[in-house]
PDB file of C-alpha atoms in Angstrom:
ATOM      1  CA  MET S   1       7.888   7.008 -10.563  1.00 91.00           C
ATOM      2  CA  ASN S   2      10.440   6.383  -7.869  1.00 93.00           C
ATOM      3  CA  ASN S   3      10.736   7.862  -4.435  1.00 90.00           C
ATOM      4  CA  LYS S   4      13.012  10.794  -5.438  1.00 92.00           C
ATOM      5  CA  GLU S   5      10.698  11.736  -8.343  1.00 93.00           C
ATOM      6  CA  PHE S   6       7.703  11.527  -6.024  1.00 92.00           C
ATOM      7  CA  ILE S   7       9.251  13.762  -3.396  1.00 93.00           C
ATOM      8  CA  ALA S   8      10.290  16.291  -6.108  1.00 93.00           C
ATOM      9  CA  ALA S   9       6.759  16.358  -7.516  1.00 93.00           C
ATOM     10  CA  LEU S  10       5.126  16.677  -4.124  1.00 92.00           C
ATOM     11  CA  SER S  11       7.413  19.362  -2.929  1.00 92.00           C
ATOM     12  CA  GLN S  12       6.907  21.415  -6.235  1.00 92.00           C
ATOM     13  CA  LYS S  13       3.039  21.199  -5.887  1.00 92.00           C
ATOM     14  CA  GLU S  14       3.103  22.316  -2.274  1.00 89.00           C
ATOM     15  CA  SER S  15       6.018  24.816  -2.578  1.00 89.00           C
ATOM     16  CA  LEU S  16       7.974  23.066   0.129  1.00 90.00           C
ATOM     17  CA  LEU S  17      11.676  22.199   0.390  1.00 92.00           C
ATOM     18  CA  GLN S  18      12.418  18.711  -0.889  1.00 92.00           C
ATOM     19  CA  ARG S  19      14.200  18.036   2.568  1.00 93.00           C
ATOM     20  CA  ASP S  20      10.969  18.906   4.438  1.00 93.00           C
ATOM     21  CA  THR S  21       8.766  16.952   2.074  1.00 93.00           C
ATOM     22  CA  GLN S  22      11.106  13.894   2.506  1.00 94.00           C
ATOM     23  CA  LYS S  23      10.715  14.139   6.358  1.00 95.00           C
ATOM     24  CA  LEU S  24       6.946  14.278   6.057  1.00 93.00           C
ATOM     25  CA  VAL S  25       6.858  11.325   3.769  1.00 93.00           C
ATOM     26  CA  ASN S  26       9.249   9.350   5.975  1.00 95.00           C
ATOM     27  CA  LEU S  27       7.027  10.146   9.080  1.00 95.00           C
ATOM     28  CA  LEU S  28       3.874   8.989   7.156  1.00 93.00           C
ATOM     29  CA  VAL S  29       5.440   5.736   6.074  1.00 92.00           C
ATOM     30  CA  ALA S  30       6.815   5.082   9.696  1.00 94.00           C
ATOM     31  CA  GLU S  31       3.303   5.749  11.116  1.00 93.00           C
ATOM     32  CA  LEU S  32       1.495   3.587   8.585  1.00 92.00           C
ATOM     33  CA  THR S  33       4.058   0.833   9.170  1.00 91.00           C
ATOM     34  CA  SER S  34       3.419   1.002  12.868  1.00 92.00           C
ATOM     35  CA  GLN S  35      -0.339   0.901  12.520  1.00 90.00           C
ATOM     36  CA  PHE S  36      -0.344  -2.051  10.045  1.00 91.00           C
ATOM     37  CA  GLU S  37       2.131  -3.950  12.429  1.00 90.00           C
ATOM     38  CA  ASN S  38      -0.645  -3.543  15.104  1.00 89.00           C
ATOM     39  CA  GLY S  39      -3.230  -4.896  12.694  1.00 87.00           C
ATOM     40  CA  SER S  40      -5.132  -1.614  12.296  1.00 90.00           C
ATOM     41  CA  THR S  41      -7.267  -0.758   9.262  1.00 92.00           C
ATOM     42  CA  LEU S  42      -6.767   2.541   7.484  1.00 92.00           C
ATOM     43  CA  THR S  43      -9.511   4.236   5.374  1.00 92.00           C
ATOM     44  CA  VAL S  44      -8.498   7.177   3.238  1.00 90.00           C
ATOM     45  CA  GLN S  45     -11.548   9.036   2.057  1.00 90.00           C
ATOM     46  CA  ASN S  46     -11.954   8.969  -1.717  1.00 88.00           C
ATOM     47  CA  PHE S  47      -8.920   6.650  -2.083  1.00 91.00           C
ATOM     48  CA  GLY S  48      -9.438   3.305  -0.522  1.00 92.00           C
ATOM     49  CA  GLN S  49      -8.898   1.047   2.423  1.00 94.00           C
ATOM     50  CA  PHE S  50      -5.756  -0.695   3.699  1.00 94.00           C
ATOM     51  CA  GLU S  51      -6.389  -3.806   5.810  1.00 94.00           C
ATOM     52  CA  VAL S  52      -4.090  -6.341   7.383  1.00 93.00           C
ATOM     53  CA  LYS S  53      -5.437  -9.877   6.651  1.00 93.00           C
ATOM     54  CA  LYS S  54      -4.320 -13.250   7.762  1.00 92.00           C
ATOM     55  CA  LYS S  55      -3.698 -15.865   5.031  1.00 93.00           C
ATOM     56  CA  LEU S  56      -4.284 -19.385   6.349  1.00 95.00           C
ATOM     57  CA  GLU S  57      -1.756 -22.179   6.014  1.00 96.00           C
ATOM     58  CA  ARG S  58      -2.090 -24.219   2.944  1.00 95.00           C
ATOM     59  CA  VAL S  59      -0.615 -27.135   1.093  1.00 95.00           C
ATOM     60  CA  VAL S  60       1.085 -26.483  -2.282  1.00 95.00           C
ATOM     61  CA  VAL S  61       2.395 -28.965  -4.801  1.00 95.00           C
ATOM     62  CA  ASN S  62       5.680 -28.400  -6.666  1.00 93.00           C
ATOM     63  CA  PRO S  63       4.683 -29.128 -10.278  1.00 93.00           C
ATOM     64  CA  SER S  64       8.014 -30.427 -11.356  1.00 94.00           C
ATOM     65  CA  SER S  65       8.703 -32.892  -8.477  1.00 95.00           C
ATOM     66  CA  GLY S  66       5.215 -33.409  -7.217  1.00 93.00           C
ATOM     67  CA  GLN S  67       6.406 -32.702  -3.691  1.00 95.00           C
ATOM     68  CA  ARG S  68       3.773 -31.400  -1.252  1.00 96.00           C
ATOM     69  CA  MET S  69       4.813 -28.556   0.972  1.00 95.00           C
ATOM     70  CA  LEU S  70       3.020 -26.819   3.759  1.00 95.00           C
ATOM     71  CA  VAL S  71       3.055 -22.897   3.579  1.00 94.00           C
ATOM     72  CA  PRO S  72       2.714 -21.359   6.998  1.00 95.00           C
ATOM     73  CA  PRO S  73       0.057 -18.631   7.793  1.00 94.00           C
ATOM     74  CA  LYS S  74       1.114 -15.155   7.222  1.00 93.00           C
ATOM     75  CA  LEU S  75      -0.231 -11.576   7.378  1.00 91.00           C
ATOM     76  CA  VAL S  76      -0.683  -9.636   4.089  1.00 93.00           C
ATOM     77  CA  LEU S  77      -1.570  -6.013   3.494  1.00 93.00           C
ATOM     78  CA  ASN S  78      -4.706  -5.744   1.376  1.00 94.00           C
ATOM     79  CA  PHE S  79      -5.980  -2.577  -0.469  1.00 94.00           C
ATOM     80  CA  LYS S  80      -9.514  -2.128  -1.670  1.00 93.00           C
ATOM     81  CA  SER S  81      -9.805   1.021  -3.779  1.00 91.00           C
ATOM     82  CA  TYR S  82     -12.564   3.532  -3.540  1.00 90.00           C
ATOM     83  CA  PRO S  83     -15.114   2.760  -6.444  1.00 88.00           C
ATOM     84  CA  ALA S  84     -14.581   6.135  -8.124  1.00 84.00           C
ATOM     85  CA  LEU S  85     -10.770   5.767  -8.023  1.00 85.00           C
ATOM     86  CA  LYS S  86     -11.124   2.333  -9.512  1.00 84.00           C
ATOM     87  CA  GLU S  87     -13.255   3.637 -12.296  1.00 85.00           C
ATOM     88  CA  ARG S  88     -10.841   6.534 -13.163  1.00 84.00           C
ATOM     89  CA  THR S  89      -7.826   4.244 -13.170  1.00 84.00           C
ATOM     90  CA  GLN S  90      -9.616   1.730 -15.459  1.00 84.00           C
ATOM     91  CA  LYS S  91     -10.428   4.610 -17.867  1.00 83.00           C
ATOM     92  CA  GLY S  92      -6.838   5.784 -17.869  1.00 77.00           C
ATOM     93  CA  GLY S  93      -7.267   8.666 -15.470  1.00 63.00           C
ATOM     94  CA  GLU S  94      -9.790  10.570 -17.560  1.00 61.00           C
ATOM     95  CA  SER S  95     -12.412  12.554 -15.712  1.00 52.00           C
TER      96      SER S  95
END
């Protein structure tokens, strides 16, 4: 599902105009981005937890040349799903 399909489905379910739904989704994404840039953790009840984690620097080896390279530290967004959601997705959405 792409963004356009998501907006259409969401607006249909909530009987909203697609333009209004698009504005709400854009606001949500902007706020999430802002919070994650600040290093905040977001927990969505019955869904999961988004957390910004720092990956340490490490040395990797290019297998074809054998050259060693240093990969700098970076921040990554991690998601840990709610156990019930994880179970449902593993069963193919059956409830």
